[in-house]
mmCIF file of C-alpha atoms and ligand atoms in Angstrom:
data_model
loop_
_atom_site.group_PDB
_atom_site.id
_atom_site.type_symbol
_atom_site.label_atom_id
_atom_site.label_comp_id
_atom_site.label_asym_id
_atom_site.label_seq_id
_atom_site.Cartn_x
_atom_site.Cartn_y
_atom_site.Cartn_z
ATOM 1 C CA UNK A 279 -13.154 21.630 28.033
ATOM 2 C CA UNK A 280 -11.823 25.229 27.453
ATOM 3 C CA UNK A 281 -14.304 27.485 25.519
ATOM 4 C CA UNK A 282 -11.530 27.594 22.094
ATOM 5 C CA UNK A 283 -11.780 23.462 21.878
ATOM 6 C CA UNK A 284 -14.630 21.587 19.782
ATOM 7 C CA UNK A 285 -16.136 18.598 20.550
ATOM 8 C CA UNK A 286 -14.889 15.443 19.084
ATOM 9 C CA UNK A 287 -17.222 14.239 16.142
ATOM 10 C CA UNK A 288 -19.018 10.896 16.383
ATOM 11 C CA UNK A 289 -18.669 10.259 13.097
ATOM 12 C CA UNK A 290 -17.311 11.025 9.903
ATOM 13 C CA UNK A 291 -18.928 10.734 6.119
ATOM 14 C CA UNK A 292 -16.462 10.984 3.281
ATOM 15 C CA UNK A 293 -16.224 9.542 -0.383
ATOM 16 C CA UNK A 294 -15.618 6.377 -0.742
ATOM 17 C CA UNK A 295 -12.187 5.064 -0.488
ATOM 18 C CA UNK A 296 -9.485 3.407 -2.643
ATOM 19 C CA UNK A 297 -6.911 1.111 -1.583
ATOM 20 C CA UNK A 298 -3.987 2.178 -3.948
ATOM 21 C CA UNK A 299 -1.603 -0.518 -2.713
ATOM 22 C CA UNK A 300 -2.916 -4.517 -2.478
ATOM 23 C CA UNK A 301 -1.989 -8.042 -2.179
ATOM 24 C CA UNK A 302 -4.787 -10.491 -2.918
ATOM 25 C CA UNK A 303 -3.298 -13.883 -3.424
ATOM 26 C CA UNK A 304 -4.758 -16.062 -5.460
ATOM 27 C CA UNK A 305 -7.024 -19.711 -5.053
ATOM 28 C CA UNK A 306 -9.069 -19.863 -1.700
ATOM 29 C CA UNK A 307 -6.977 -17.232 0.276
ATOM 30 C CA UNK A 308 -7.873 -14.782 -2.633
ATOM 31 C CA UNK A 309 -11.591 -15.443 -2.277
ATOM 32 C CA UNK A 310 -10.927 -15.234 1.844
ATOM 33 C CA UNK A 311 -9.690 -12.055 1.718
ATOM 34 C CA UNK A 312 -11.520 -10.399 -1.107
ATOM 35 C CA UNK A 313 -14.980 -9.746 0.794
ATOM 36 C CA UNK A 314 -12.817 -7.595 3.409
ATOM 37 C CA UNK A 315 -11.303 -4.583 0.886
ATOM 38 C CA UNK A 316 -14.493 -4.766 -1.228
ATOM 39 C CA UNK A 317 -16.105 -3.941 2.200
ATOM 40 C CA UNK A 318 -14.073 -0.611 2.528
ATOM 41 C CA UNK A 319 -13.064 0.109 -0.857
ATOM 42 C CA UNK A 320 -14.108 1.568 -3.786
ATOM 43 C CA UNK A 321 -11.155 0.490 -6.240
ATOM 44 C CA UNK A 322 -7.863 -1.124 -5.283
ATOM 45 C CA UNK A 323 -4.438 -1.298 -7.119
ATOM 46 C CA UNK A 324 -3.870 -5.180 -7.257
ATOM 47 C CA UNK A 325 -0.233 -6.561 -6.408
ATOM 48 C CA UNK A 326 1.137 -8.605 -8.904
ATOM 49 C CA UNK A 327 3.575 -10.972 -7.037
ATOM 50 C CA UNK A 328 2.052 -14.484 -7.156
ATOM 51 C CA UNK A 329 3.795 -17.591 -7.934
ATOM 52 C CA UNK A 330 4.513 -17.009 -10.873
ATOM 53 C CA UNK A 331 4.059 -13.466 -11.171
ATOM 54 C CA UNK A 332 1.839 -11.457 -13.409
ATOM 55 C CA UNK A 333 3.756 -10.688 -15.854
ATOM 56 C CA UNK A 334 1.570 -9.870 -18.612
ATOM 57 C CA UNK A 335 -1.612 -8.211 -19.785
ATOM 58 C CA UNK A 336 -2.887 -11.525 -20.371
ATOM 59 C CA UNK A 337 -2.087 -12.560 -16.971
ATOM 60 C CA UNK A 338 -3.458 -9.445 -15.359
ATOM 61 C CA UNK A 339 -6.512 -9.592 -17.649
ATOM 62 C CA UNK A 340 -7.355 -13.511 -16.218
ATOM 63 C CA UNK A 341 -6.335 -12.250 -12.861
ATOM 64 C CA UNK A 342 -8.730 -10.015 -12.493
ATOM 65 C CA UNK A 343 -11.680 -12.133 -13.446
ATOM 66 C CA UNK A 344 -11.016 -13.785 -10.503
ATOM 67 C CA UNK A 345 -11.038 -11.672 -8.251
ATOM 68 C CA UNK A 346 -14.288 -10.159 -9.757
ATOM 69 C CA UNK A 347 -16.152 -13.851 -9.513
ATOM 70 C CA UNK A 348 -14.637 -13.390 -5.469
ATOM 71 C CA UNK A 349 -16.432 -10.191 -5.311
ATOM 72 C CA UNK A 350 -19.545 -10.697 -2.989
ATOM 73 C CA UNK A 351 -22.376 -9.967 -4.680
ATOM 74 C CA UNK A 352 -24.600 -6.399 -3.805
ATOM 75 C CA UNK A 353 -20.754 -4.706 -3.325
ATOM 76 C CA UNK A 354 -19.074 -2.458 -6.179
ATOM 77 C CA UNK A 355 -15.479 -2.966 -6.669
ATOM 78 C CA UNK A 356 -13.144 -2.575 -9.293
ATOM 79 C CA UNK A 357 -9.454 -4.439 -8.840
ATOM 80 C CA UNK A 358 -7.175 -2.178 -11.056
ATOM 81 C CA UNK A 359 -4.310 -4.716 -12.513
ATOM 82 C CA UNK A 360 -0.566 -4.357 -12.464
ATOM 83 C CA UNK A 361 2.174 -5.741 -14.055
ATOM 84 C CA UNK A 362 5.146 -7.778 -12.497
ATOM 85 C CA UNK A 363 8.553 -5.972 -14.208
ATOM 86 C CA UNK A 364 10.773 -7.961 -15.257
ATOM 87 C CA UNK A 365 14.336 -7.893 -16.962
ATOM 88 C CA UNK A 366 12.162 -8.746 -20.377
ATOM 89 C CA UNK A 367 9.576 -6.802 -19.860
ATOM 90 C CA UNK A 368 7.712 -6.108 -23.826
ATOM 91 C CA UNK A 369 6.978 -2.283 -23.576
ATOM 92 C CA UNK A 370 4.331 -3.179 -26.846
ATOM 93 C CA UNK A 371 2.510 -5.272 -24.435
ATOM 94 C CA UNK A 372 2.485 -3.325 -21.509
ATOM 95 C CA UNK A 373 1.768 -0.182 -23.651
ATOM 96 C CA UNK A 374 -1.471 -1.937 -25.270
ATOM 97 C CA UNK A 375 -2.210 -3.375 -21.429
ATOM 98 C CA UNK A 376 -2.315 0.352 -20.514
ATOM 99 C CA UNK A 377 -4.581 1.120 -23.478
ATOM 100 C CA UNK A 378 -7.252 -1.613 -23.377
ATOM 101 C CA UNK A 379 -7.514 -0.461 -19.386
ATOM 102 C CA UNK A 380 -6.222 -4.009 -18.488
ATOM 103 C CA UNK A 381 -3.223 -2.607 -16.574
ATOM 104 C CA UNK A 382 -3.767 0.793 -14.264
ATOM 105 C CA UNK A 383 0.073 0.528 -13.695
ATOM 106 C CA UNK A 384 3.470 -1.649 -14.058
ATOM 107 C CA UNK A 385 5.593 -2.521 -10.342
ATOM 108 C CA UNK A 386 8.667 -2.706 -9.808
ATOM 109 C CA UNK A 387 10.374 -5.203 -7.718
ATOM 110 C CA UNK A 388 13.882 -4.961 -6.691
ATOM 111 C CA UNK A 389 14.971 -8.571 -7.804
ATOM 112 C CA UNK A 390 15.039 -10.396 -4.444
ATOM 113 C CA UNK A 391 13.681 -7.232 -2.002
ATOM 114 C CA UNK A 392 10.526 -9.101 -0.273
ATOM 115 C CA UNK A 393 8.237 -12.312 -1.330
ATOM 116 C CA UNK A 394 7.963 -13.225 -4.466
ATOM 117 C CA UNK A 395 10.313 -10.984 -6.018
ATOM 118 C CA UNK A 396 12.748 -13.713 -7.773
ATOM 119 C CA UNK A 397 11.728 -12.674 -10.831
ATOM 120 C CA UNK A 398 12.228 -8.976 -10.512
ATOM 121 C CA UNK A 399 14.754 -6.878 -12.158
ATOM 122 C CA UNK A 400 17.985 -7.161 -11.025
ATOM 123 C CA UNK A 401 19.179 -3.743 -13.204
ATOM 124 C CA UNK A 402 16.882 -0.749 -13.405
ATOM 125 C CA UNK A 403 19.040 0.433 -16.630
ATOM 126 C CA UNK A 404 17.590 -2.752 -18.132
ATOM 127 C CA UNK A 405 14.648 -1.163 -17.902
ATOM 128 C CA UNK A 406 15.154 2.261 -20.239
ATOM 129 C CA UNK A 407 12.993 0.903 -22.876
ATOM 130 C CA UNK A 408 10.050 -0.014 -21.100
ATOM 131 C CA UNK A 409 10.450 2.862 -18.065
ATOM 132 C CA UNK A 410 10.763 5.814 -21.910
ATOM 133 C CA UNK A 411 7.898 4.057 -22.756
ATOM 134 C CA UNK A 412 6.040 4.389 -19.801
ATOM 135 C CA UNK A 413 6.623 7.905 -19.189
ATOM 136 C CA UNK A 414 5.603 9.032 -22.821
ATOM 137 C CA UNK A 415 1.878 7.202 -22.092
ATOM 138 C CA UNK A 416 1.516 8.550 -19.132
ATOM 139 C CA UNK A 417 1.369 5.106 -17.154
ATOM 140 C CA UNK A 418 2.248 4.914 -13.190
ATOM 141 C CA UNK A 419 5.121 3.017 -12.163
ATOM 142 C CA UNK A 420 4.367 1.464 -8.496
ATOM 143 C CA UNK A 421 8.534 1.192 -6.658
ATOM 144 C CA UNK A 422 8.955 -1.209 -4.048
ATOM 145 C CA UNK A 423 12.146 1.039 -3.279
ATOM 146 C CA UNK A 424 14.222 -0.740 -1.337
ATOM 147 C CA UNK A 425 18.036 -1.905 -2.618
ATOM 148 C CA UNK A 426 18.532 -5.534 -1.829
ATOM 149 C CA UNK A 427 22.459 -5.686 -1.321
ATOM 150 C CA UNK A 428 23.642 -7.801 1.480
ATOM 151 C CA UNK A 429 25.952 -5.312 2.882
ATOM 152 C CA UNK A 430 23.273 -2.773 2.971
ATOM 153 C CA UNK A 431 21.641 -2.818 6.387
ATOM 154 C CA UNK A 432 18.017 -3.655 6.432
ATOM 155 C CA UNK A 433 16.817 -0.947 8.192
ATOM 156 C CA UNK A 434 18.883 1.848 5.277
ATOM 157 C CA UNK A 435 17.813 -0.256 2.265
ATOM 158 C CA UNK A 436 14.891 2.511 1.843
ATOM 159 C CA UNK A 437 17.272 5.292 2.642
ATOM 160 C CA UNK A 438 20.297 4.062 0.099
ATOM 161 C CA UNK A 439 17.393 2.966 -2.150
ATOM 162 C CA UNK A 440 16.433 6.611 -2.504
ATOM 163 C CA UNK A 441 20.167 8.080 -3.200
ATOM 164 C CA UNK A 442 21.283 5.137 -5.757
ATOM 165 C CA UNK A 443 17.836 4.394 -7.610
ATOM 166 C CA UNK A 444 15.491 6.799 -7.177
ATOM 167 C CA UNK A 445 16.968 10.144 -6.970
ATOM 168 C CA UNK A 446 18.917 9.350 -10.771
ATOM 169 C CA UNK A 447 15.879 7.647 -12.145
ATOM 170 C CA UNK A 448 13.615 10.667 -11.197
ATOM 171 C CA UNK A 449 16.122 12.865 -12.826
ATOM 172 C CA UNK A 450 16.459 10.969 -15.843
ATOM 173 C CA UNK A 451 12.995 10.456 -16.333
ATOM 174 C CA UNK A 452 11.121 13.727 -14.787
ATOM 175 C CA UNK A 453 7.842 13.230 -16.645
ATOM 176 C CA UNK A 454 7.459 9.412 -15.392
ATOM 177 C CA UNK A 455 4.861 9.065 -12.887
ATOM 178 C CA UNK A 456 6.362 7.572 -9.872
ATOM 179 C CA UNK A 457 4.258 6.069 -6.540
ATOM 180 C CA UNK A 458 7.317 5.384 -3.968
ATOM 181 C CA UNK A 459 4.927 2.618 -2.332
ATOM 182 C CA UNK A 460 4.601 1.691 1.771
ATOM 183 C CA UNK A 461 7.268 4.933 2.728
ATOM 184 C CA UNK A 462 8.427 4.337 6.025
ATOM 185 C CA UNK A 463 11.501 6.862 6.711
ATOM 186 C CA UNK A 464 11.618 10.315 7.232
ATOM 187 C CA UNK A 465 14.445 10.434 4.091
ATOM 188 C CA UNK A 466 11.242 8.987 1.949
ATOM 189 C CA UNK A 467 9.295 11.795 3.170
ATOM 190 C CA UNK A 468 11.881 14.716 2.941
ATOM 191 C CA UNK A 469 12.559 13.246 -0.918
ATOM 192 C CA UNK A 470 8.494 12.965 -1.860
ATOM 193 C CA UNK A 471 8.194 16.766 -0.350
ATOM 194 C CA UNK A 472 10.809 18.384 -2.533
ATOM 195 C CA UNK A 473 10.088 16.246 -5.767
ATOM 196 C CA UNK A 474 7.904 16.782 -8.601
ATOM 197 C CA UNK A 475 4.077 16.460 -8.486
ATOM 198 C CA UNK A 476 5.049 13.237 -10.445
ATOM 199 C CA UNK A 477 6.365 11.485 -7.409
ATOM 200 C CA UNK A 478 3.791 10.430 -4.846
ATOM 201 C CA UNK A 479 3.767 7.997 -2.182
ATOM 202 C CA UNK A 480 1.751 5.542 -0.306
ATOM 203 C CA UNK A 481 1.830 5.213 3.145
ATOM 204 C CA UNK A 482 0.636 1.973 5.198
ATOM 205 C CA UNK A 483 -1.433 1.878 8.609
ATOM 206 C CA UNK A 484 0.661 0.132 10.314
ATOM 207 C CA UNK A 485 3.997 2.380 9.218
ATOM 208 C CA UNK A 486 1.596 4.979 11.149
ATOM 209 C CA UNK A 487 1.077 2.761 14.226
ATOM 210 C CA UNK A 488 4.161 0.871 14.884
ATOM 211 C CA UNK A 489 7.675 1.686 15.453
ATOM 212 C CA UNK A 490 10.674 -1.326 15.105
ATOM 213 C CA UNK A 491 10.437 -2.125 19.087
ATOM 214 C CA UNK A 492 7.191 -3.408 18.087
ATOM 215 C CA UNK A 493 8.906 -6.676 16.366
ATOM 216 C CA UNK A 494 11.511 -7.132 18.980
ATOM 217 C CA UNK A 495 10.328 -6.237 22.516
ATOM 218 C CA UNK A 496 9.122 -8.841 24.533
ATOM 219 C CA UNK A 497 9.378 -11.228 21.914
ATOM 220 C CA UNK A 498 9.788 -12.044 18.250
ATOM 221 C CA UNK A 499 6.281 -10.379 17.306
ATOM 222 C CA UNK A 500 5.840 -12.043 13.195
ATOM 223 C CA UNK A 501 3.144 -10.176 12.912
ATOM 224 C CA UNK A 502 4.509 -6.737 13.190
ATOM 225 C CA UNK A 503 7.146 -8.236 10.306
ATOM 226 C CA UNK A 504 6.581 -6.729 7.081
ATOM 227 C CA UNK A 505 8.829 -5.638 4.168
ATOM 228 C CA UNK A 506 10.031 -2.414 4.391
ATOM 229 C CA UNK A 507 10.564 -3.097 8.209
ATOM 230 C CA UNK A 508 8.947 -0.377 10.303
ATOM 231 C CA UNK A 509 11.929 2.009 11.536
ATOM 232 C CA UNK A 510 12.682 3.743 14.716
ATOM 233 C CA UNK A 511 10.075 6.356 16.582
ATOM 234 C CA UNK A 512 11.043 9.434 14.484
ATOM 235 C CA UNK A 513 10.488 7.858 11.093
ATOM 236 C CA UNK A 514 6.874 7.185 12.678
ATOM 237 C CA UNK A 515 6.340 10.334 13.446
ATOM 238 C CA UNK A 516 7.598 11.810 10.136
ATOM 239 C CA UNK A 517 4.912 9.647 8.385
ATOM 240 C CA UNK A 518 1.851 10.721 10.455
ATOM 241 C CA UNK A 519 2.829 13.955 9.923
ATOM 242 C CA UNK A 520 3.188 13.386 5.943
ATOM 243 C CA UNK A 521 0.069 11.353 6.102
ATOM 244 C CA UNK A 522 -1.872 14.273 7.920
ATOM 245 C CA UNK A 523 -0.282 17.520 6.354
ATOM 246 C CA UNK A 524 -3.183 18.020 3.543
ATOM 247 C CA UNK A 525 -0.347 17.733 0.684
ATOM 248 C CA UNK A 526 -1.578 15.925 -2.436
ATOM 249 C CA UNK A 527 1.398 13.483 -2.317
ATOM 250 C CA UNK A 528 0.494 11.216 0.101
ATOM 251 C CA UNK A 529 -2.216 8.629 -0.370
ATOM 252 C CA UNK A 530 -3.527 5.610 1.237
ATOM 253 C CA UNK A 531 -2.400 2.506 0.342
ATOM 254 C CA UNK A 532 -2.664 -0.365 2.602
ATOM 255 C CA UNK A 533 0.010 -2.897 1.430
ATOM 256 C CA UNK A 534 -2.482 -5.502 3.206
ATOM 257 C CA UNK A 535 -0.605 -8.551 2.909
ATOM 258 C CA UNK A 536 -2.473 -11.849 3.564
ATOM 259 C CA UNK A 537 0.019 -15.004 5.023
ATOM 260 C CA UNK A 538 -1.845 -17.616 6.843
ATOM 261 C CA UNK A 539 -0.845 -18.059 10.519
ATOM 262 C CA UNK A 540 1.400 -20.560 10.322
ATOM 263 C CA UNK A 541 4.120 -19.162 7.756
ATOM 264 C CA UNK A 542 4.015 -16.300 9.894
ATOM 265 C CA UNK A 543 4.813 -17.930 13.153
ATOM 266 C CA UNK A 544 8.016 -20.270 11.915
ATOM 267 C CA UNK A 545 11.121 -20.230 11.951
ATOM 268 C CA UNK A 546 11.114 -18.056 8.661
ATOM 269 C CA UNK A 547 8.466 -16.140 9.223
ATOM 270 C CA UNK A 548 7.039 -14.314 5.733
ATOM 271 C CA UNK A 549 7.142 -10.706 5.771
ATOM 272 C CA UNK A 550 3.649 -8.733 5.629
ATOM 273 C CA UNK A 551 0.691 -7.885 7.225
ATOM 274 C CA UNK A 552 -3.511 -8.454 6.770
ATOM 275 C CA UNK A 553 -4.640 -5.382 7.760
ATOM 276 C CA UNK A 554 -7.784 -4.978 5.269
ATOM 277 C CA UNK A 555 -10.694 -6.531 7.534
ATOM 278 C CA UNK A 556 -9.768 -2.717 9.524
ATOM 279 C CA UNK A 557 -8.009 -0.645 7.505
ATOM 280 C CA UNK A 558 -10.293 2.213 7.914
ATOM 281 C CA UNK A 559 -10.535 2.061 11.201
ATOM 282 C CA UNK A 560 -6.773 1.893 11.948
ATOM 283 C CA UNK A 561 -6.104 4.520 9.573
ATOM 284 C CA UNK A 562 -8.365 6.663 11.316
ATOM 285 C CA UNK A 563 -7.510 6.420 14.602
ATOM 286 C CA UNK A 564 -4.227 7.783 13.370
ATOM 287 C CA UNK A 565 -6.087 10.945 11.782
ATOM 288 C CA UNK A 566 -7.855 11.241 15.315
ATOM 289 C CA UNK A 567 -5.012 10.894 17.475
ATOM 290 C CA UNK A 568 -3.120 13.735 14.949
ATOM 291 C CA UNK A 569 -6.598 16.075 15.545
ATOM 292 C CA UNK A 570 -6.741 16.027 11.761
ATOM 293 C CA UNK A 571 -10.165 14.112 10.865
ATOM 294 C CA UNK A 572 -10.870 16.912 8.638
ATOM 295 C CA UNK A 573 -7.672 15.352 6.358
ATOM 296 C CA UNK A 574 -9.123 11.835 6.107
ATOM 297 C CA UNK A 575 -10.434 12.479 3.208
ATOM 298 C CA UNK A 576 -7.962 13.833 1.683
ATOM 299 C CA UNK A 577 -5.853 11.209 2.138
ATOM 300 C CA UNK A 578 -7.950 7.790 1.755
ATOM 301 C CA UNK A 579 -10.512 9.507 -1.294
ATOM 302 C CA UNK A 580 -9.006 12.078 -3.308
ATOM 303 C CA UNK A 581 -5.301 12.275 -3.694
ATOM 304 C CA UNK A 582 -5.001 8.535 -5.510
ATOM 305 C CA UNK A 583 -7.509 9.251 -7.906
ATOM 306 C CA UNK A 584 -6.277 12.635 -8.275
ATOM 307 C CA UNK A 585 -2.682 11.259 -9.144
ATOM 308 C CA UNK A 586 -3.923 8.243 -11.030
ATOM 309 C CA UNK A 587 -5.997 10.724 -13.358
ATOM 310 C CA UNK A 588 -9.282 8.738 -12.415
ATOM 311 C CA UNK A 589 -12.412 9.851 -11.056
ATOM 312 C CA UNK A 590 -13.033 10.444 -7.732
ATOM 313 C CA UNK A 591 -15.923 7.980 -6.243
ATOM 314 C CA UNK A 592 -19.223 9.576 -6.175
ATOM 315 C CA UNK A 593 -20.556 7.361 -3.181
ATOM 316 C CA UNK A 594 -20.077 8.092 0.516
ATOM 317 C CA UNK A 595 -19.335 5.999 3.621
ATOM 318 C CA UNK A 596 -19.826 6.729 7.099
ATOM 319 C CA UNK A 597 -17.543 5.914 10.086
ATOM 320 C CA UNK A 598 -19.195 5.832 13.644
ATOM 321 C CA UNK A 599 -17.271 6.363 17.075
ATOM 322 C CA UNK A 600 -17.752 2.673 18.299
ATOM 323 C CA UNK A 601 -15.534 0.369 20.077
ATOM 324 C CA UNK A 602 -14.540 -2.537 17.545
ATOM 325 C CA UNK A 603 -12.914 -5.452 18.886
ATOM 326 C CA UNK A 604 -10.463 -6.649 16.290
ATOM 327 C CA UNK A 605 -10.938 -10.476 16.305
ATOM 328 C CA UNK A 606 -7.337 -12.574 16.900
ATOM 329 C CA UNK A 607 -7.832 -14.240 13.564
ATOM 330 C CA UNK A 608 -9.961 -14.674 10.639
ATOM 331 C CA UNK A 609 -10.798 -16.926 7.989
ATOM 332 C CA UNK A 610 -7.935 -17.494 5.342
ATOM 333 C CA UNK A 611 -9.099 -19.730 3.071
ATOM 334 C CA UNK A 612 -6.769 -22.732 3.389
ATOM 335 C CA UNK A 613 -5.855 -21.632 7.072
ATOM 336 C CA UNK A 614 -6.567 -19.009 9.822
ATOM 337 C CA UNK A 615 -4.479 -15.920 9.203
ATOM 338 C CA UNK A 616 -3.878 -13.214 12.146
ATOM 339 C CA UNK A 617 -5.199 -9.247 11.311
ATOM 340 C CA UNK A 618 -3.383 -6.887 12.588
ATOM 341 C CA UNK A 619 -4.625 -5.239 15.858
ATOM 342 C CA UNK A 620 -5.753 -8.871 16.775
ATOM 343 C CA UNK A 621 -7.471 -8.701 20.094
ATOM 344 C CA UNK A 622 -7.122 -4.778 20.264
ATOM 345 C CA UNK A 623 -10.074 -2.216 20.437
ATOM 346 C CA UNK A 624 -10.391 0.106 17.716
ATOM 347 C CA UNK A 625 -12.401 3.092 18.271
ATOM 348 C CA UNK A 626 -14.080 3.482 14.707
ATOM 349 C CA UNK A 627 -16.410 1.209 12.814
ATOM 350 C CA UNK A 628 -16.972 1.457 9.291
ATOM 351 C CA UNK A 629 -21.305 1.624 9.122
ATOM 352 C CA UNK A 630 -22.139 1.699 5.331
HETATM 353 O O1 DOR B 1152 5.646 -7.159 3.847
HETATM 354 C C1 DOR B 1152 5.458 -7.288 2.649
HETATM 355 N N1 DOR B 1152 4.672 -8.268 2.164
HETATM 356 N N2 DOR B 1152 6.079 -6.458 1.806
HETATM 357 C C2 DOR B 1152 6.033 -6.636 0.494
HETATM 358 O O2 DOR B 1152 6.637 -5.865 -0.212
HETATM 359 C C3 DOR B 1152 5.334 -7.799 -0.089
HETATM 360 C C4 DOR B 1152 4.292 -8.288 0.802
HETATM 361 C C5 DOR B 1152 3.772 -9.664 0.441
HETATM 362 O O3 DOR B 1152 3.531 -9.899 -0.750
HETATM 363 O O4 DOR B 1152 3.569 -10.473 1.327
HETATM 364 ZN ZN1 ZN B 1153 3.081 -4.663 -1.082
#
């Protein structure tokens, strides 16, 4: 050790955490997977692509009674609802949603960008009404911001996203609160840094961990697969240094994406990955690998709420230095479904 370098802490208290980016499913793989982000989390924004999608406040109202009724009992957390856009989208209902503190914020699916997005909107100009509407109550629109044109090349469809959607809708809109969700390119980065303090972004654990090789090499890996694809080495490395640079902007959110096993490994394997039994944990052996620990916090329990205009949680949670085997699958419901780091060693553990 040379005399300028500190010891490595063995553990880390911060507020408690929010998840600002969620898929829950719903039936038995919703009350499988519910017990693992009210573990970690304080609050989480709630996904609303199910089959059929939540389109409404009534939808998102029902919805989230049951995921409350999934909610072990002794933990605290709050699922905050979102609505599914749609090409007929009511702005009265979504405005009232927003007012009654049934909806925290509407999503936007490019119609046809990842699963369950049929029923997305095919036209953001459709939208004028209802995005107006938004912006003058203040209410967060979540952008899955990926274009979904066939001659667009999977790995650009953030990139192009950003120059044909987002860039005009940002200036058309300035005052609409925008979270560009799951970033995974250096372009998303370079765009969040020189916008507005209305444009934020989430940014995933595995975006931090993985590169694209991790899909291909060796091997179709389907659980690496998730929607946006993770990019080449540098995009990596652009997040982690987003994710770690202390600016407001950038804010957990895990995209944890629950498939069971077997639609994973077939021949069409779904996009997305469960990583919510060890989000924490994976998160943070980013921050500790970056020598930026003292930015956790920052990052997983004060710039969502800070965006969102909510409070900040008032309880704290402790992380030990502990080797944590991540088991190679865990109970789905219906069927198994694989976390990811299955079978790796993690060296955090969440302690209360
Ligand atoms: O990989 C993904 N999975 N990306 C998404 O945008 C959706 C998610 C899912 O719902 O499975
Ligand atoms: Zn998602």
């Amino acid at each position: 050790m040379t005399e300028t370098s500190r010891p490595a802490p063995d553990s880390l208290t911060i507020r408690r955490p929010d998840d600002w980016h969620l898929h829950f499913r719903d039936g038995a793989t919703m009350r499988a997977v519910v017990p693992h982000t009210a573990r970690q989390f304080a609050r989480a924004i709630v996904m609303p692509n199910l089959s059929p999608p939540v389109t409404t406040t009534a939808m998102a109202a029902d919805y989230r009674e049951r995921i409350r009724a999934a909610v072990p009992a002794g933990l605290d957390f709050t699922p905050l609802m979102t609505a599914y856009l749609t090409d007929d989208t009511d702005p009265e209902d979504l405005a009232r949603g927003f007012a009654d503190g049934v909806l925290t914020a509407a999503k936007l699916y490019p119609a046809g960008a990842t699963t369950n997005s049929a029923s997305g909107v095919t036209d953001i100009r459709r939208l004028d009404a209802v995005l107006e509407r938004m912006a003058a109550i203040g209410m967060p629109l979540c952008i899955h911001g990926e274009v979904t044109e066939a001659e667009v090349d999977i790995f650009d469809r953030e990139a192009v996203f950003i120059d044909r959607v987002l860039a005009p809708l940002v200036a058309r809109l300035p005052e609409l609160k925008v979270i560009f969700e799951h970033i995974t390119t250096e372009q998303a980065v370079d765009f969040v840094d020189a916008a507005a303090p209305q444009v934020a972004a989430t940014i995933t654990p595995q975006h931090l961990h993985i590169n694209r090789n991790a899909i291909l090499v060796g091997g179709i890996r389907p659980h690496m697969f998730c929607l946006p694809v993770a990019k080449r080495e540098r995009h990596r490395l652009a997040l982690r240094r987003a994710a770690t640079s202390a600016s407001v902007k950038y804010f957990l959110g895990t995209d944890s994406a629950p498939h069971h096993r077997h639609d994973k490994e077939s021949a069409c394997g779904c996009a997305g990955i469960f990583n919510a039994p060890f989000a924490l944990e994976s998160y943070l052996a980013v921050f500790d690998a970056e020598d930026a620990l003292d930015r956790f916090e920052g990052f997983a329990s004060l710039n969502g709420p800070r965006f969102y205009g909510l409070p900040v949680n008032e309880e704290r949670v402790t992380l030990q230095r502990v080797a944590t085997l991540v088991p190679d699958e865990v109970d789905g419901g219906d069927a198994a479904i694989v976390p990811f780091h299955a079978g790796e060693t993690l060296g955090w553990r969440l302690v209360g």
